[in-house]
Amino acid sequence: MVIRYERPYSHSAHWARRLASFGLLLFLAAALSHRFGPLTTPHFLLLAGIGTACAFVAVILAVVGFVRLWRVGARGGKAAFVALLLAALPLGVAGHGAQAYLTRPKIYDVTTDPFSSPPWLKVPIANQDFLPRPPVTLQDREIQATAYPGLTGRRYEGALDRVLQGVRKVAAEQGIAFTGESGLENVVADLEDLVVKPDAEKPGGSVVEVVPVPSARPLENGLLPPIGGPNDVLLQGEWRTLVFGFRFDVSIRLREEEETALVDMRAASRYGPHDLGLGAAFAERYLKALDAELLGIAGD
């Protein structure tokens, strides 16, 4: 007489594989729709959260399946192992985001000039849905200064047109798409000053017809320069993260001060009250690339 042992069936292990597959597919679909499609960030976070929750439940069920495999030899070890593999991606991304959320300051707008940050040519407006965020306050700027002390403006000992050229080149390399510009006439005026007029070459010609009256700069009076002043060049654009496509609004200000060009930058997440440190990391990366591009004319 042949004795045949019937191995028990682990329903938890097989349900773990189904849930992990659903969670991964939902997470990938949301990520692709957010990166390349019309899905907004709040809805992406909602769908990705549901997919991550399914992956988390799948891990618990997979552990139960392994326990039953160890104790009674229940079938389902392969299904539980596949479930763990499928759940790794959404859980890993969620864990990295949670770590950034807890360790980075809860701000969404960073700037190199906390006292007079570059203004928006057009204030970004986006439907925040269930992610309301408060307005930026002076306390937020103080938190930024403590968390990112190296995020400061740059001064270059070069003509404004040369610095503007470098700003545009680095912006294109970093993926910034400019949507608005202001104050370019200041750069054109600098270029016109270099042109030798015909009257200056004639004998007896007047080299200078109008004598400019020097005026003290705002910094010389101990006052902060006005935001978006008449001598500023402002560039506003958009930037998206490489993998998930989180949207950031960027404002870059160029200002001529005492034969030097001062460059300040502002980066703000379009959605949510927390940028997970992505804005500061991008601004620092951009400014370092700008330093490399304008190497040789950087000032103290």
Short mmCIF file of C-alpha atoms in Angstrom, two decimals, residues 52-245:
data_model
loop_
_atom_site.label_atom_id
_atom_site.label_comp_id
_atom_site.label_asym_id
_atom_site.label_seq_id
_atom_site.Cartn_x
_atom_site.Cartn_y
_atom_site.Cartn_z
CA THR A 52 2.28 50.78 -2.21
CA ALA A 53 -0.37 49.75 0.32
CA CYS A 54 -1.17 46.68 -1.80
CA ALA A 55 2.54 45.85 -1.92
CA PHE A 56 2.79 46.19 1.87
CA VAL A 57 -0.14 43.84 2.43
CA ALA A 58 1.42 41.43 -0.08
CA VAL A 59 4.61 41.34 1.96
CA ILE A 60 2.66 40.44 5.10
CA LEU A 61 0.84 37.66 3.27
CA ALA A 62 4.12 36.42 1.80
CA VAL A 63 5.61 36.18 5.29
CA VAL A 64 2.59 34.15 6.37
CA GLY A 65 3.15 31.90 3.38
CA PHE A 66 6.79 31.34 4.32
CA VAL A 67 5.78 30.51 7.89
CA ARG A 68 3.29 27.91 6.67
CA LEU A 69 5.89 26.50 4.31
CA TRP A 70 8.32 26.11 7.21
CA ARG A 71 5.84 24.61 9.65
CA VAL A 72 3.63 22.35 7.55
CA GLY A 73 5.31 22.37 4.15
CA ALA A 74 2.46 24.27 2.51
CA ARG A 75 2.76 24.95 -1.20
CA GLY A 76 3.36 28.57 -2.11
CA GLY A 77 7.03 29.27 -1.44
CA LYS A 78 7.69 30.39 -5.03
CA ALA A 79 4.58 32.58 -5.03
CA ALA A 80 5.66 34.24 -1.79
CA PHE A 81 9.17 34.84 -3.13
CA VAL A 82 7.81 36.39 -6.35
CA ALA A 83 5.51 38.59 -4.27
CA LEU A 84 8.49 39.97 -2.36
CA LEU A 85 10.30 40.75 -5.61
CA LEU A 86 7.29 42.52 -7.11
CA ALA A 87 6.70 44.56 -3.95
CA ALA A 88 10.30 45.74 -3.72
CA LEU A 89 9.99 48.65 -6.20
CA PRO A 90 6.94 50.48 -4.80
CA LEU A 91 8.01 49.88 -1.22
CA GLY A 92 11.58 51.01 -1.95
CA VAL A 93 10.42 54.24 -3.58
CA ALA A 94 7.95 54.89 -0.77
CA GLY A 95 10.62 54.26 1.83
CA HIS A 96 13.03 56.67 0.13
CA GLY A 97 10.32 59.32 -0.06
CA ALA A 98 9.41 58.84 3.60
CA GLN A 99 13.06 59.15 4.61
CA ALA A 100 13.37 62.42 2.67
CA TYR A 101 10.11 63.69 4.13
CA LEU A 102 11.28 63.09 7.68
CA THR A 103 14.88 64.30 7.29
CA ARG A 104 14.42 67.31 4.99
CA PRO A 105 12.78 70.57 6.09
CA LYS A 106 9.10 70.93 5.30
CA ILE A 107 9.41 73.70 2.73
CA TYR A 108 8.54 73.83 -0.95
CA ASP A 109 10.17 77.10 -2.04
CA VAL A 110 13.94 77.71 -1.85
CA THR A 111 15.98 80.69 -2.97
CA THR A 112 19.52 81.98 -2.92
CA ASP A 113 18.31 85.35 -1.60
CA PRO A 114 16.02 84.83 1.42
CA PHE A 115 15.41 88.55 1.95
CA SER A 116 14.47 89.56 -1.61
CA SER A 117 14.03 86.39 -3.62
CA PRO A 118 13.61 86.59 -7.40
CA PRO A 119 9.95 87.34 -8.14
CA TRP A 120 7.64 85.43 -10.46
CA LEU A 121 6.85 87.05 -13.76
CA LYS A 122 3.64 85.03 -13.65
CA VAL A 123 2.67 83.52 -10.31
CA PRO A 124 2.37 79.72 -10.73
CA ILE A 125 -1.15 78.48 -10.06
CA ALA A 126 -2.00 74.80 -9.66
CA ASN A 127 -4.89 72.92 -8.13
CA GLN A 128 -3.46 71.45 -4.95
CA ASP A 129 -6.49 69.18 -4.32
CA PHE A 130 -5.83 67.46 -0.98
CA LEU A 131 -2.29 68.91 -0.65
CA PRO A 132 -2.90 72.42 0.69
CA ARG A 133 0.19 74.45 1.41
CA PRO A 134 0.67 77.64 3.40
CA PRO A 135 2.29 80.79 1.98
CA VAL A 136 6.03 81.22 2.29
CA THR A 137 7.02 83.04 5.47
CA LEU A 138 10.22 84.48 6.91
CA GLN A 139 10.38 81.45 9.20
CA ASP A 140 10.52 79.20 6.15
CA ARG A 141 13.48 81.21 4.87
CA GLU A 142 15.23 80.82 8.22
CA ILE A 143 14.62 77.06 8.11
CA GLN A 144 16.09 76.97 4.62
CA ALA A 145 19.17 78.94 5.67
CA THR A 146 19.78 76.44 8.47
CA ALA A 147 19.20 73.35 6.34
CA TYR A 148 20.99 74.54 3.18
CA PRO A 149 23.69 77.04 4.21
CA GLY A 150 25.56 76.59 0.93
CA LEU A 151 22.63 77.74 -1.20
CA THR A 152 23.77 81.28 -2.01
CA GLY A 153 23.85 83.56 -5.03
CA ARG A 154 26.76 83.90 -7.42
CA ARG A 155 28.75 86.99 -8.42
CA TYR A 156 30.67 87.06 -11.70
CA GLU A 157 33.14 89.68 -12.86
CA GLY A 158 31.85 89.77 -16.39
CA ALA A 159 29.48 91.64 -18.65
CA LEU A 160 25.78 90.99 -18.18
CA ASP A 161 25.40 89.61 -21.70
CA ARG A 162 28.18 87.06 -21.13
CA VAL A 163 26.62 85.87 -17.87
CA LEU A 164 23.17 85.71 -19.47
CA GLN A 165 24.59 83.55 -22.23
CA GLY A 166 26.02 81.14 -19.66
CA VAL A 167 22.75 81.12 -17.70
CA ARG A 168 20.80 80.15 -20.81
CA LYS A 169 23.28 77.45 -21.82
CA VAL A 170 23.35 75.79 -18.41
CA ALA A 171 19.57 76.02 -18.15
CA ALA A 172 19.20 74.13 -21.42
CA GLU A 173 21.66 71.47 -20.20
CA GLN A 174 19.78 71.10 -16.90
CA GLY A 175 16.38 70.79 -18.56
CA ILE A 176 14.88 74.19 -17.71
CA ALA A 177 12.35 75.42 -20.27
CA PHE A 178 11.94 79.19 -20.01
CA THR A 179 8.39 80.48 -20.28
CA GLY A 180 8.90 84.18 -19.58
CA GLU A 181 11.59 86.87 -19.76
CA SER A 182 11.86 90.44 -18.57
CA GLY A 183 14.49 93.18 -18.56
CA LEU A 184 16.38 92.04 -21.65
CA GLU A 185 16.58 95.66 -22.74
CA ASN A 186 19.20 96.14 -20.02
CA VAL A 187 21.46 93.65 -21.77
CA VAL A 188 20.84 95.31 -25.14
CA ALA A 189 21.79 98.66 -23.63
CA ASP A 190 25.11 97.23 -22.46
CA LEU A 191 25.86 95.97 -25.94
CA GLU A 192 25.01 99.31 -27.52
CA ASP A 193 27.50 101.05 -25.26
CA LEU A 194 30.29 99.08 -26.93
CA VAL A 195 29.45 100.37 -30.42
CA VAL A 196 31.62 103.26 -31.65
CA LYS A 197 29.39 105.92 -33.09
CA PRO A 198 30.47 107.69 -36.33
CA ASP A 199 30.41 111.14 -34.75
CA ALA A 200 33.12 110.10 -32.33
CA GLU A 201 35.59 109.48 -35.17
CA LYS A 202 35.12 112.88 -36.85
CA PRO A 203 37.39 115.78 -35.89
CA GLY A 204 35.58 118.02 -33.53
CA GLY A 205 32.81 115.49 -33.10
CA SER A 206 31.12 115.20 -29.76
CA VAL A 207 32.08 111.97 -28.05
CA VAL A 208 29.60 112.33 -25.22
CA GLU A 209 26.48 114.30 -25.92
CA VAL A 210 24.74 113.72 -22.60
CA VAL A 211 26.71 113.59 -19.38
CA PRO A 212 25.18 110.96 -17.07
CA VAL A 213 24.64 111.96 -13.45
CA PRO A 214 25.91 109.23 -11.13
CA SER A 215 23.50 108.06 -8.47
CA ALA A 216 24.15 105.96 -5.42
CA ARG A 217 23.20 102.30 -5.68
CA PRO A 218 20.71 100.94 -3.16
CA LEU A 219 23.37 98.85 -1.42
CA GLU A 220 25.47 101.97 -0.87
CA ASN A 221 22.58 103.49 1.05
CA GLY A 222 22.36 100.45 3.29
CA LEU A 223 19.05 99.33 1.74
CA LEU A 224 18.17 96.11 0.00
CA PRO A 225 17.81 96.40 -3.77
CA PRO A 226 14.21 96.42 -4.96
CA ILE A 227 12.71 93.14 -6.05
CA GLY A 228 12.43 93.09 -9.80
CA GLY A 229 14.17 96.45 -10.14
CA PRO A 230 14.55 98.34 -13.41
CA ASN A 231 18.08 97.01 -13.97
CA ASP A 232 17.19 93.34 -13.36
CA VAL A 233 16.96 90.61 -15.94
CA LEU A 234 14.37 87.99 -14.93
CA LEU A 235 13.94 84.56 -16.46
CA GLN A 236 11.11 82.24 -15.43
CA GLY A 237 10.87 78.62 -16.46
CA GLU A 238 9.82 75.08 -15.61
CA TRP A 239 11.86 72.06 -14.62
CA ARG A 240 10.85 68.42 -14.09
CA THR A 241 12.65 65.69 -12.21
CA LEU A 242 14.13 62.99 -14.40
CA VAL A 243 12.38 59.83 -13.17
CA PHE A 244 8.94 60.78 -11.88
CA GLY A 245 8.58 64.19 -13.49
#
